[in-house]
Amino acid sequence: MSPSPGHAEPDGAWWPRSRDLARELPALADVLDPLWGRITHITVNPRHWPILPRKIVVNGHVVKVGWFTSEQDPQRILLLSYTAGRWDLLVIPPETGAPSAERLMAAASANTGPPMTATALLAAEQVGDTSSSYEATTGRPGRPVVGV
């Protein structure tokens, strides 16, 4: 698996169950760490996360957690690995209903149509965009979809 080179659009999607990063991040990283190589850093935009842990334990090693307010899309999480690079995941809000979350996961994993940022994907879902590029369900290799 390899991350996308431009990072304008998400490499996949993550649908956490809550806004508790201390609980949600270890579960996400535990799944992705063996697939992508050792995850070393995770960054988020703190806008939607009430508490930001500085570190989490993943598969027996410590992962540093950081945040950026203006440099990082608030609807995105960034995972870094020394061995494989970086991945940007769309963060689907935990309160999102299953039908919308499924469409967002498919859209974030699609490789057709114009690139869309994480915030643009969520905005398109909120206004009911049903364009063919948005409904695409085929993803390029290496694009993860992590849900509940």
mmCIF file of N, CA and C in Angstrom:
data_model
loop_
_atom_site.group_PDB
_atom_site.id
_atom_site.type_symbol
_atom_site.label_atom_id
_atom_site.label_comp_id
_atom_site.label_asym_id
_atom_site.label_seq_id
_atom_site.Cartn_x
_atom_site.Cartn_y
_atom_site.Cartn_z
ATOM 1 N N MET A 1 0.836 -1.176 0.000
ATOM 2 C CA MET A 1 0.000 0.000 0.000
ATOM 3 C C MET A 1 0.877 1.234 0.000
ATOM 4 N N SER A 2 0.409 2.250 -0.677
ATOM 5 C CA SER A 2 1.180 3.482 -0.679
ATOM 6 C C SER A 2 0.255 4.684 -0.608
ATOM 7 N N PRO A 3 0.708 5.737 0.044
ATOM 8 C CA PRO A 3 -0.116 6.932 0.170
ATOM 9 C C PRO A 3 -0.168 7.701 -1.135
ATOM 10 N N SER A 4 -1.172 8.546 -1.279
ATOM 11 C CA SER A 4 -1.276 9.353 -2.490
ATOM 12 C C SER A 4 -0.219 10.438 -2.469
ATOM 13 N N PRO A 5 0.333 10.802 -3.645
ATOM 14 C CA PRO A 5 1.412 11.762 -3.682
ATOM 15 C C PRO A 5 0.995 13.199 -3.423
ATOM 16 N N GLY A 6 -0.199 13.626 -3.857
ATOM 17 C CA GLY A 6 -0.570 15.027 -3.772
ATOM 18 C C GLY A 6 -1.219 15.444 -2.480
ATOM 19 N N HIS A 7 -1.874 14.561 -1.805
ATOM 20 C CA HIS A 7 -2.531 14.815 -0.531
ATOM 21 C C HIS A 7 -3.629 15.867 -0.596
ATOM 22 N N ALA A 8 -4.086 16.250 -1.790
ATOM 23 C CA ALA A 8 -5.214 17.181 -1.888
ATOM 24 C C ALA A 8 -6.497 16.465 -1.500
ATOM 25 N N GLU A 9 -6.604 15.227 -1.872
ATOM 26 C CA GLU A 9 -7.785 14.444 -1.541
ATOM 27 C C GLU A 9 -7.404 13.377 -0.520
ATOM 28 N N PRO A 10 -8.364 12.894 0.250
ATOM 29 C CA PRO A 10 -8.048 11.879 1.257
ATOM 30 C C PRO A 10 -7.588 10.569 0.624
ATOM 31 N N ASP A 11 -6.777 9.829 1.368
ATOM 32 C CA ASP A 11 -6.335 8.504 0.948
ATOM 33 C C ASP A 11 -7.346 7.440 1.356
ATOM 34 N N GLY A 12 -8.332 7.803 2.132
ATOM 35 C CA GLY A 12 -9.351 6.885 2.617
ATOM 36 C C GLY A 12 -10.197 7.589 3.667
ATOM 37 N N ALA A 13 -10.902 6.804 4.469
ATOM 38 C CA ALA A 13 -11.816 7.391 5.449
ATOM 39 C C ALA A 13 -11.753 6.641 6.768
ATOM 40 N N TRP A 14 -12.098 7.355 7.825
ATOM 41 C CA TRP A 14 -12.180 6.799 9.170
ATOM 42 C C TRP A 14 -13.463 7.296 9.806
ATOM 43 N N TRP A 15 -14.245 6.378 10.355
ATOM 44 C CA TRP A 15 -15.507 6.718 11.010
ATOM 45 C C TRP A 15 -15.406 6.324 12.478
ATOM 46 N N PRO A 16 -14.888 7.218 13.334
ATOM 47 C CA PRO A 16 -14.770 6.880 14.759
ATOM 48 C C PRO A 16 -16.142 6.801 15.420
ATOM 49 N N ARG A 17 -16.206 6.114 16.536
ATOM 50 C CA ARG A 17 -17.472 5.964 17.268
ATOM 51 C C ARG A 17 -17.756 7.127 18.204
ATOM 52 N N SER A 18 -16.712 7.914 18.535
ATOM 53 C CA SER A 18 -16.888 9.042 19.457
ATOM 54 C C SER A 18 -15.850 10.113 19.134
ATOM 55 N N ARG A 19 -15.870 11.194 19.907
ATOM 56 C CA ARG A 19 -14.872 12.262 19.769
ATOM 57 C C ARG A 19 -13.798 12.145 20.849
ATOM 58 N N ASP A 20 -13.645 10.961 21.397
ATOM 59 C CA ASP A 20 -12.641 10.689 22.422
ATOM 60 C C ASP A 20 -11.389 10.124 21.744
ATOM 61 N N LEU A 21 -10.445 10.997 21.402
ATOM 62 C CA LEU A 21 -9.244 10.559 20.689
ATOM 63 C C LEU A 21 -8.410 9.562 21.482
ATOM 64 N N ALA A 22 -8.362 9.714 22.792
ATOM 65 C CA ALA A 22 -7.578 8.783 23.603
ATOM 66 C C ALA A 22 -8.094 7.352 23.466
ATOM 67 N N ARG A 23 -9.382 7.202 23.230
ATOM 68 C CA ARG A 23 -9.970 5.871 23.042
ATOM 69 C C ARG A 23 -9.969 5.456 21.572
ATOM 70 N N GLU A 24 -10.242 6.384 20.668
ATOM 71 C CA GLU A 24 -10.413 6.056 19.259
ATOM 72 C C GLU A 24 -9.094 5.841 18.501
ATOM 73 N N LEU A 25 -8.081 6.668 18.772
ATOM 74 C CA LEU A 25 -6.828 6.564 18.017
ATOM 75 C C LEU A 25 -6.115 5.224 18.181
ATOM 76 N N PRO A 26 -6.002 4.683 19.400
ATOM 77 C CA PRO A 26 -5.334 3.383 19.508
ATOM 78 C C PRO A 26 -6.019 2.292 18.672
ATOM 79 N N ALA A 27 -7.338 2.299 18.647
ATOM 80 C CA ALA A 27 -8.057 1.296 17.852
ATOM 81 C C ALA A 27 -7.756 1.447 16.362
ATOM 82 N N LEU A 28 -7.746 2.685 15.870
ATOM 83 C CA LEU A 28 -7.417 2.939 14.467
ATOM 84 C C LEU A 28 -5.985 2.516 14.161
ATOM 85 N N ALA A 29 -5.045 2.987 14.970
ATOM 86 C CA ALA A 29 -3.634 2.700 14.717
ATOM 87 C C ALA A 29 -3.303 1.219 14.882
ATOM 88 N N ASP A 30 -3.960 0.527 15.822
ATOM 89 C CA ASP A 30 -3.731 -0.913 15.987
ATOM 90 C C ASP A 30 -4.048 -1.680 14.714
ATOM 91 N N VAL A 31 -5.079 -1.249 14.002
ATOM 92 C CA VAL A 31 -5.469 -1.909 12.753
ATOM 93 C C VAL A 31 -4.493 -1.563 11.626
ATOM 94 N N LEU A 32 -4.119 -0.292 11.521
ATOM 95 C CA LEU A 32 -3.324 0.166 10.386
ATOM 96 C C LEU A 32 -1.828 -0.066 10.538
ATOM 97 N N ASP A 33 -1.317 -0.073 11.753
ATOM 98 C CA ASP A 33 0.110 -0.231 12.012
ATOM 99 C C ASP A 33 0.705 -1.479 11.334
ATOM 100 N N PRO A 34 0.101 -2.661 11.483
ATOM 101 C CA PRO A 34 0.682 -3.841 10.827
ATOM 102 C C PRO A 34 0.569 -3.795 9.289
ATOM 103 N N LEU A 35 -0.427 -3.077 8.791
ATOM 104 C CA LEU A 35 -0.624 -3.004 7.338
ATOM 105 C C LEU A 35 0.302 -1.998 6.672
ATOM 106 N N TRP A 36 0.575 -0.891 7.333
ATOM 107 C CA TRP A 36 1.331 0.212 6.737
ATOM 108 C C TRP A 36 2.758 0.315 7.219
ATOM 109 N N GLY A 37 3.134 -0.456 8.184
ATOM 110 C CA GLY A 37 4.426 -0.259 8.824
ATOM 111 C C GLY A 37 4.215 0.561 10.071
ATOM 112 N N ARG A 38 5.205 0.606 10.907
ATOM 113 C CA ARG A 38 5.091 1.247 12.218
ATOM 114 C C ARG A 38 4.655 2.706 12.103
ATOM 115 N N ILE A 39 3.485 3.001 12.636
ATOM 116 C CA ILE A 39 2.996 4.380 12.662
ATOM 117 C C ILE A 39 3.723 5.093 13.800
ATOM 118 N N THR A 40 4.294 6.262 13.481
ATOM 119 C CA THR A 40 5.102 6.983 14.452
ATOM 120 C C THR A 40 4.455 8.275 14.942
ATOM 121 N N HIS A 41 3.670 8.924 14.089
ATOM 122 C CA HIS A 41 3.031 10.191 14.448
ATOM 123 C C HIS A 41 1.628 10.239 13.861
ATOM 124 N N ILE A 42 0.739 10.903 14.576
ATOM 125 C CA ILE A 42 -0.613 11.170 14.098
ATOM 126 C C ILE A 42 -0.892 12.634 14.381
ATOM 127 N N THR A 43 -1.466 13.338 13.393
ATOM 128 C CA THR A 43 -1.857 14.722 13.648
ATOM 129 C C THR A 43 -3.320 14.913 13.299
ATOM 130 N N VAL A 44 -3.937 15.836 14.018
ATOM 131 C CA VAL A 44 -5.336 16.190 13.816
ATOM 132 C C VAL A 44 -5.462 17.708 13.901
ATOM 133 N N ASN A 45 -6.580 18.215 13.451
ATOM 134 C CA ASN A 45 -6.943 19.594 13.715
ATOM 135 C C ASN A 45 -7.825 19.529 14.963
ATOM 136 N N PRO A 46 -7.544 20.307 16.011
ATOM 137 C CA PRO A 46 -8.276 20.157 17.276
ATOM 138 C C PRO A 46 -9.707 20.679 17.272
ATOM 139 N N ARG A 47 -10.176 21.243 16.163
ATOM 140 C CA ARG A 47 -11.509 21.856 16.137
ATOM 141 C C ARG A 47 -12.615 20.927 16.630
ATOM 142 N N HIS A 48 -12.577 19.655 16.249
ATOM 143 C CA HIS A 48 -13.660 18.726 16.579
ATOM 144 C C HIS A 48 -13.295 17.722 17.674
ATOM 145 N N TRP A 49 -12.142 17.904 18.316
ATOM 146 C CA TRP A 49 -11.689 16.961 19.331
ATOM 147 C C TRP A 49 -11.517 17.700 20.655
ATOM 148 N N PRO A 50 -12.356 17.435 21.662
ATOM 149 C CA PRO A 50 -12.288 18.190 22.920
ATOM 150 C C PRO A 50 -11.009 17.939 23.720
ATOM 151 N N ILE A 51 -10.459 16.733 23.667
ATOM 152 C CA ILE A 51 -9.237 16.402 24.404
ATOM 153 C C ILE A 51 -8.256 15.750 23.441
ATOM 154 N N LEU A 52 -7.020 16.254 23.446
ATOM 155 C CA LEU A 52 -5.985 15.741 22.547
ATOM 156 C C LEU A 52 -4.876 15.064 23.356
ATOM 157 N N PRO A 53 -4.754 13.740 23.246
ATOM 158 C CA PRO A 53 -3.654 13.082 23.946
ATOM 159 C C PRO A 53 -2.325 13.428 23.260
ATOM 160 N N ARG A 54 -1.250 13.470 24.017
ATOM 161 C CA ARG A 54 0.069 13.742 23.434
ATOM 162 C C ARG A 54 0.698 12.476 22.863
ATOM 163 N N LYS A 55 0.346 11.325 23.452
ATOM 164 C CA LYS A 55 0.907 10.043 23.028
ATOM 165 C C LYS A 55 -0.153 8.964 23.209
ATOM 166 N N ILE A 56 -0.046 7.920 22.385
ATOM 167 C CA ILE A 56 -0.869 6.722 22.556
ATOM 168 C C ILE A 56 0.043 5.510 22.386
ATOM 169 N N VAL A 57 -0.362 4.390 22.913
ATOM 170 C CA VAL A 57 0.398 3.155 22.746
ATOM 171 C C VAL A 57 -0.284 2.330 21.660
ATOM 172 N N VAL A 58 0.517 1.907 20.679
ATOM 173 C CA VAL A 58 0.017 1.131 19.552
ATOM 174 C C VAL A 58 0.907 -0.096 19.373
ATOM 175 N N ASN A 59 0.337 -1.266 19.493
ATOM 176 C CA ASN A 59 1.084 -2.512 19.290
ATOM 177 C C ASN A 59 2.422 -2.514 20.023
ATOM 178 N N GLY A 60 2.426 -2.013 21.246
ATOM 179 C CA GLY A 60 3.619 -2.052 22.076
ATOM 180 C C GLY A 60 4.596 -0.908 21.883
ATOM 181 N N HIS A 61 4.303 0.056 21.034
ATOM 182 C CA HIS A 61 5.192 1.216 20.894
ATOM 183 C C HIS A 61 4.395 2.515 21.027
ATOM 184 N N VAL A 62 5.105 3.580 21.329
ATOM 185 C CA VAL A 62 4.473 4.879 21.555
ATOM 186 C C VAL A 62 4.358 5.634 20.231
ATOM 187 N N VAL A 63 3.177 6.201 20.002
ATOM 188 C CA VAL A 63 2.923 7.035 18.829
ATOM 189 C C VAL A 63 2.640 8.443 19.335
ATOM 190 N N LYS A 64 3.370 9.410 18.793
ATOM 191 C CA LYS A 64 3.154 10.803 19.180
ATOM 192 C C LYS A 64 1.939 11.355 18.457
ATOM 193 N N VAL A 65 1.147 12.153 19.168
ATOM 194 C CA VAL A 65 -0.043 12.776 18.599
ATOM 195 C C VAL A 65 0.172 14.291 18.637
ATOM 196 N N GLY A 66 -0.034 14.929 17.502
ATOM 197 C CA GLY A 66 0.123 16.373 17.422
ATOM 198 C C GLY A 66 -1.085 17.002 16.767
ATOM 199 N N TRP A 67 -1.070 18.310 16.661
ATOM 200 C CA TRP A 67 -2.198 19.003 16.068
ATOM 201 C C TRP A 67 -1.740 20.268 15.368
ATOM 202 N N PHE A 68 -2.492 20.638 14.359
ATOM 203 C CA PHE A 68 -2.282 21.864 13.601
ATOM 204 C C PHE A 68 -3.635 22.521 13.409
ATOM 205 N N THR A 69 -3.742 23.806 13.652
ATOM 206 C CA THR A 69 -5.029 24.472 13.522
ATOM 207 C C THR A 69 -5.251 25.040 12.134
ATOM 208 N N SER A 70 -4.281 25.711 11.572
ATOM 209 C CA SER A 70 -4.506 26.325 10.256
ATOM 210 C C SER A 70 -3.945 25.487 9.109
ATOM 211 N N GLU A 71 -2.982 24.639 9.380
ATOM 212 C CA GLU A 71 -2.339 23.859 8.319
ATOM 213 C C GLU A 71 -3.080 22.578 7.955
ATOM 214 N N GLN A 72 -3.981 22.119 8.792
ATOM 215 C CA GLN A 72 -4.625 20.823 8.566
ATOM 216 C C GLN A 72 -6.139 20.974 8.496
ATOM 217 N N ASP A 73 -6.721 20.348 7.487
ATOM 218 C CA ASP A 73 -8.169 20.320 7.308
ATOM 219 C C ASP A 73 -8.805 19.767 8.584
ATOM 220 N N PRO A 74 -9.814 20.425 9.137
ATOM 221 C CA PRO A 74 -10.438 19.940 10.372
ATOM 222 C C PRO A 74 -11.126 18.590 10.220
ATOM 223 N N GLN A 75 -11.413 18.178 9.011
ATOM 224 C CA GLN A 75 -12.092 16.899 8.763
ATOM 225 C C GLN A 75 -11.110 15.810 8.341
ATOM 226 N N ARG A 76 -9.854 15.975 8.693
ATOM 227 C CA ARG A 76 -8.821 15.057 8.237
ATOM 228 C C ARG A 76 -7.907 14.659 9.389
ATOM 229 N N ILE A 77 -7.388 13.441 9.305
ATOM 230 C CA ILE A 77 -6.375 12.954 10.230
ATOM 231 C C ILE A 77 -5.187 12.514 9.383
ATOM 232 N N LEU A 78 -3.996 12.785 9.851
ATOM 233 C CA LEU A 78 -2.764 12.446 9.141
ATOM 234 C C LEU A 78 -2.001 11.411 9.955
ATOM 235 N N LEU A 79 -1.619 10.320 9.307
ATOM 236 C CA LEU A 79 -0.825 9.277 9.954
ATOM 237 C C LEU A 79 0.512 9.183 9.237
ATOM 238 N N LEU A 80 1.601 9.123 10.017
ATOM 239 C CA LEU A 80 2.947 9.062 9.452
ATOM 240 C C LEU A 80 3.631 7.765 9.854
ATOM 241 N N SER A 81 4.384 7.212 8.902
ATOM 242 C CA SER A 81 5.176 6.011 9.140
ATOM 243 C C SER A 81 6.551 6.236 8.531
ATOM 244 N N TYR A 82 7.604 5.926 9.285
ATOM 245 C CA TYR A 82 8.953 6.078 8.746
ATOM 246 C C TYR A 82 9.194 5.156 7.557
ATOM 247 N N THR A 83 8.561 3.997 7.571
ATOM 248 C CA THR A 83 8.824 3.022 6.514
ATOM 249 C C THR A 83 7.993 3.226 5.266
ATOM 250 N N ALA A 84 6.816 3.858 5.385
ATOM 251 C CA ALA A 84 5.943 3.913 4.214
ATOM 252 C C ALA A 84 5.406 5.294 3.865
ATOM 253 N N GLY A 85 5.654 6.304 4.659
ATOM 254 C CA GLY A 85 5.188 7.636 4.290
ATOM 255 C C GLY A 85 4.025 8.135 5.113
ATOM 256 N N ARG A 86 3.095 8.824 4.427
ATOM 257 C CA ARG A 86 1.966 9.442 5.112
ATOM 258 C C ARG A 86 0.651 9.090 4.449
ATOM 259 N N TRP A 87 -0.400 9.142 5.263
ATOM 260 C CA TRP A 87 -1.758 8.930 4.777
ATOM 261 C C TRP A 87 -2.655 9.979 5.395
ATOM 262 N N ASP A 88 -3.538 10.514 4.573
ATOM 263 C CA ASP A 88 -4.538 11.476 5.023
ATOM 264 C C ASP A 88 -5.897 10.790 4.948
ATOM 265 N N LEU A 89 -6.604 10.736 6.063
ATOM 266 C CA LEU A 89 -7.917 10.100 6.086
ATOM 267 C C LEU A 89 -9.001 11.129 6.376
ATOM 268 N N LEU A 90 -10.083 11.047 5.631
ATOM 269 C CA LEU A 90 -11.288 11.814 5.928
ATOM 270 C C LEU A 90 -11.819 11.311 7.260
ATOM 271 N N VAL A 91 -12.141 12.212 8.169
ATOM 272 C CA VAL A 91 -12.765 11.825 9.434
ATOM 273 C C VAL A 91 -14.259 12.070 9.289
ATOM 274 N N ILE A 92 -15.007 10.977 9.277
ATOM 275 C CA ILE A 92 -16.456 11.072 9.206
ATOM 276 C C ILE A 92 -16.955 11.298 10.628
ATOM 277 N N PRO A 93 -17.680 12.381 10.878
ATOM 278 C CA PRO A 93 -18.125 12.659 12.247
ATOM 279 C C PRO A 93 -18.869 11.467 12.850
ATOM 280 N N PRO A 94 -18.616 11.167 14.127
ATOM 281 C CA PRO A 94 -19.234 10.003 14.760
ATOM 282 C C PRO A 94 -20.754 10.025 14.725
ATOM 283 N N GLU A 95 -21.341 11.211 14.723
ATOM 284 C CA GLU A 95 -22.797 11.321 14.738
ATOM 285 C C GLU A 95 -23.431 11.140 13.360
ATOM 286 N N THR A 96 -22.625 10.912 12.327
ATOM 287 C CA THR A 96 -23.128 10.718 10.970
ATOM 288 C C THR A 96 -23.924 9.417 10.881
ATOM 289 N N GLY A 97 -25.059 9.464 10.204
ATOM 290 C CA GLY A 97 -25.867 8.266 10.007
ATOM 291 C C GLY A 97 -25.183 7.287 9.061
ATOM 292 N N ALA A 98 -25.530 6.018 9.178
ATOM 293 C CA ALA A 98 -24.890 4.965 8.383
ATOM 294 C C ALA A 98 -24.975 5.207 6.874
ATOM 295 N N PRO A 99 -26.134 5.591 6.309
ATOM 296 C CA PRO A 99 -26.178 5.798 4.848
ATOM 297 C C PRO A 99 -25.207 6.891 4.380
ATOM 298 N N SER A 100 -25.155 8.004 5.101
ATOM 299 C CA SER A 100 -24.224 9.076 4.736
ATOM 300 C C SER A 100 -22.780 8.633 4.912
ATOM 301 N N ALA A 101 -22.495 7.938 6.007
ATOM 302 C CA ALA A 101 -21.125 7.469 6.251
ATOM 303 C C ALA A 101 -20.676 6.516 5.152
ATOM 304 N N GLU A 102 -21.556 5.628 4.708
ATOM 305 C CA GLU A 102 -21.211 4.708 3.627
ATOM 306 C C GLU A 102 -20.892 5.463 2.344
ATOM 307 N N ARG A 103 -21.695 6.490 2.015
ATOM 308 C CA ARG A 103 -21.424 7.287 0.811
ATOM 309 C C ARG A 103 -20.098 8.036 0.940
ATOM 310 N N LEU A 104 -19.838 8.583 2.126
ATOM 311 C CA LEU A 104 -18.587 9.305 2.338
ATOM 312 C C LEU A 104 -17.381 8.375 2.248
ATOM 313 N N MET A 105 -17.481 7.182 2.808
ATOM 314 C CA MET A 105 -16.375 6.221 2.714
ATOM 315 C C MET A 105 -16.116 5.831 1.266
ATOM 316 N N ALA A 106 -17.175 5.617 0.514
ATOM 317 C CA ALA A 106 -17.012 5.286 -0.901
ATOM 318 C C ALA A 106 -16.389 6.449 -1.661
ATOM 319 N N ALA A 107 -16.849 7.661 -1.388
ATOM 320 C CA ALA A 107 -16.320 8.837 -2.084
ATOM 321 C C ALA A 107 -14.854 9.072 -1.733
ATOM 322 N N ALA A 108 -14.481 8.886 -0.473
ATOM 323 C CA ALA A 108 -13.096 9.094 -0.063
ATOM 324 C C ALA A 108 -12.171 8.046 -0.663
ATOM 325 N N SER A 109 -12.707 6.875 -0.972
ATOM 326 C CA SER A 109 -11.909 5.794 -1.541
ATOM 327 C C SER A 109 -11.914 5.772 -3.056
ATOM 328 N N ALA A 110 -12.765 6.570 -3.670
ATOM 329 C CA ALA A 110 -12.894 6.568 -5.131
ATOM 330 C C ALA A 110 -11.709 7.268 -5.786
ATOM 331 N N ASN A 111 -11.372 6.809 -6.972
ATOM 332 C CA ASN A 111 -10.290 7.470 -7.697
ATOM 333 C C ASN A 111 -10.800 8.084 -8.998
ATOM 334 N N THR A 112 -12.087 8.320 -9.090
ATOM 335 C CA THR A 112 -12.655 8.930 -10.288
ATOM 336 C C THR A 112 -13.131 10.337 -9.967
ATOM 337 N N GLY A 113 -13.264 11.141 -10.978
ATOM 338 C CA GLY A 113 -13.752 12.504 -10.784
ATOM 339 C C GLY A 113 -12.671 13.423 -10.265
ATOM 340 N N PRO A 114 -13.018 14.685 -10.077
ATOM 341 C CA PRO A 114 -12.038 15.655 -9.594
ATOM 342 C C PRO A 114 -11.682 15.397 -8.136
ATOM 343 N N PRO A 115 -10.437 15.705 -7.744
ATOM 344 C CA PRO A 115 -10.051 15.534 -6.347
ATOM 345 C C PRO A 115 -10.879 16.441 -5.444
ATOM 346 N N MET A 116 -11.232 15.935 -4.264
ATOM 347 C CA MET A 116 -11.991 16.721 -3.288
ATOM 348 C C MET A 116 -11.309 16.616 -1.939
ATOM 349 N N THR A 117 -11.225 17.731 -1.235
ATOM 350 C CA THR A 117 -10.675 17.705 0.119
ATOM 351 C C THR A 117 -11.670 17.033 1.057
ATOM 352 N N ALA A 118 -11.211 16.725 2.263
ATOM 353 C CA ALA A 118 -12.088 16.111 3.256
ATOM 354 C C ALA A 118 -13.276 17.012 3.570
ATOM 355 N N THR A 119 -13.024 18.293 3.769
ATOM 356 C CA THR A 119 -14.109 19.226 4.061
ATOM 357 C C THR A 119 -15.082 19.320 2.890
ATOM 358 N N ALA A 120 -14.569 19.315 1.662
ATOM 359 C CA ALA A 120 -15.444 19.377 0.485
ATOM 360 C C ALA A 120 -16.309 18.123 0.377
ATOM 361 N N LEU A 121 -15.770 16.960 0.705
ATOM 362 C CA LEU A 121 -16.570 15.728 0.679
ATOM 363 C C LEU A 121 -17.715 15.803 1.682
ATOM 364 N N LEU A 122 -17.426 16.277 2.892
ATOM 365 C CA LEU A 122 -18.487 16.401 3.903
ATOM 366 C C LEU A 122 -19.520 17.439 3.492
ATOM 367 N N ALA A 123 -19.066 18.546 2.915
ATOM 368 C CA ALA A 123 -20.001 19.581 2.460
ATOM 369 C C ALA A 123 -20.890 19.042 1.347
ATOM 370 N N ALA A 124 -20.318 18.272 0.421
ATOM 371 C CA ALA A 124 -21.103 17.696 -0.670
ATOM 372 C C ALA A 124 -22.160 16.733 -0.130
ATOM 373 N N GLU A 125 -21.814 15.962 0.882
ATOM 374 C CA GLU A 125 -22.775 15.036 1.487
ATOM 375 C C GLU A 125 -23.903 15.803 2.162
ATOM 376 N N GLN A 126 -23.589 16.896 2.821
ATOM 377 C CA GLN A 126 -24.603 17.668 3.530
ATOM 378 C C GLN A 126 -25.601 18.322 2.586
ATOM 379 N N VAL A 127 -25.164 18.694 1.383
ATOM 380 C CA VAL A 127 -26.094 19.295 0.426
ATOM 381 C C VAL A 127 -26.696 18.258 -0.508
ATOM 382 N N GLY A 128 -26.327 16.990 -0.339
ATOM 383 C CA GLY A 128 -26.937 15.936 -1.132
ATOM 384 C C GLY A 128 -26.386 15.813 -2.534
ATOM 385 N N ASP A 129 -25.092 16.101 -2.734
ATOM 386 C CA ASP A 129 -24.464 15.954 -4.048
ATOM 387 C C ASP A 129 -24.523 14.491 -4.467
ATOM 388 N N THR A 130 -25.099 14.234 -5.615
ATOM 389 C CA THR A 130 -25.201 12.861 -6.107
ATOM 390 C C THR A 130 -24.549 12.713 -7.469
ATOM 391 N N SER A 131 -23.504 13.483 -7.721
ATOM 392 C CA SER A 131 -22.818 13.373 -9.016
ATOM 393 C C SER A 131 -22.182 12.006 -9.158
ATOM 394 N N SER A 132 -21.934 11.601 -10.393
ATOM 395 C CA SER A 132 -21.403 10.263 -10.630
ATOM 396 C C SER A 132 -20.026 10.082 -10.009
ATOM 397 N N SER A 133 -19.191 11.129 -9.964
ATOM 398 C CA SER A 133 -17.875 10.969 -9.349
ATOM 399 C C SER A 133 -18.016 10.777 -7.841
ATOM 400 N N TYR A 134 -19.004 11.385 -7.241
ATOM 401 C CA TYR A 134 -19.223 11.259 -5.805
ATOM 402 C C TYR A 134 -19.736 9.871 -5.455
ATOM 403 N N GLU A 135 -20.518 9.267 -6.325
ATOM 404 C CA GLU A 135 -21.095 7.960 -6.044
ATOM 405 C C GLU A 135 -20.175 6.811 -6.391
ATOM 406 N N ALA A 136 -19.004 7.103 -6.955
ATOM 407 C CA ALA A 136 -18.100 6.033 -7.367
ATOM 408 C C ALA A 136 -17.773 5.141 -6.176
ATOM 409 N N THR A 137 -17.726 3.847 -6.400
ATOM 410 C CA THR A 137 -17.461 2.931 -5.311
ATOM 411 C C THR A 137 -16.191 2.128 -5.517
ATOM 412 N N THR A 138 -15.462 2.377 -6.574
ATOM 413 C CA THR A 138 -14.218 1.661 -6.757
ATOM 414 C C THR A 138 -13.081 2.504 -6.234
ATOM 415 N N GLY A 139 -12.212 1.907 -5.451
ATOM 416 C CA GLY A 139 -11.091 2.636 -4.877
ATOM 417 C C GLY A 139 -9.783 2.213 -5.493
ATOM 418 N N ARG A 140 -8.795 3.078 -5.427
ATOM 419 C CA ARG A 140 -7.475 2.701 -5.913
ATOM 420 C C ARG A 140 -6.819 1.851 -4.854
ATOM 421 N N PRO A 141 -5.880 0.994 -5.225
ATOM 422 C CA PRO A 141 -5.231 0.118 -4.251
ATOM 423 C C PRO A 141 -4.604 0.932 -3.127
ATOM 424 N N GLY A 142 -4.721 0.417 -1.922
ATOM 425 C CA GLY A 142 -4.099 1.053 -0.786
ATOM 426 C C GLY A 142 -4.939 2.083 -0.075
ATOM 427 N N ARG A 143 -6.152 2.346 -0.546
ATOM 428 C CA ARG A 143 -6.999 3.350 0.096
ATOM 429 C C ARG A 143 -7.851 2.670 1.152
ATOM 430 N N PRO A 144 -7.619 2.984 2.411
ATOM 431 C CA PRO A 144 -8.339 2.305 3.487
ATOM 432 C C PRO A 144 -9.701 2.913 3.748
ATOM 433 N N VAL A 145 -10.605 2.096 4.214
ATOM 434 C CA VAL A 145 -11.883 2.549 4.714
ATOM 435 C C VAL A 145 -12.031 1.897 6.079
ATOM 436 N N VAL A 146 -12.033 2.704 7.110
ATOM 437 C CA VAL A 146 -12.096 2.176 8.472
ATOM 438 C C VAL A 146 -13.361 2.715 9.107
ATOM 439 N N GLY A 147 -14.278 1.839 9.453
ATOM 440 C CA GLY A 147 -15.545 2.275 10.042
ATOM 441 C C GLY A 147 -15.791 1.593 11.366
ATOM 442 N N VAL A 148 -17.056 1.636 11.766
ATOM 443 C CA VAL A 148 -17.453 1.026 13.032
ATOM 444 C C VAL A 148 -17.550 -0.455 12.931
#
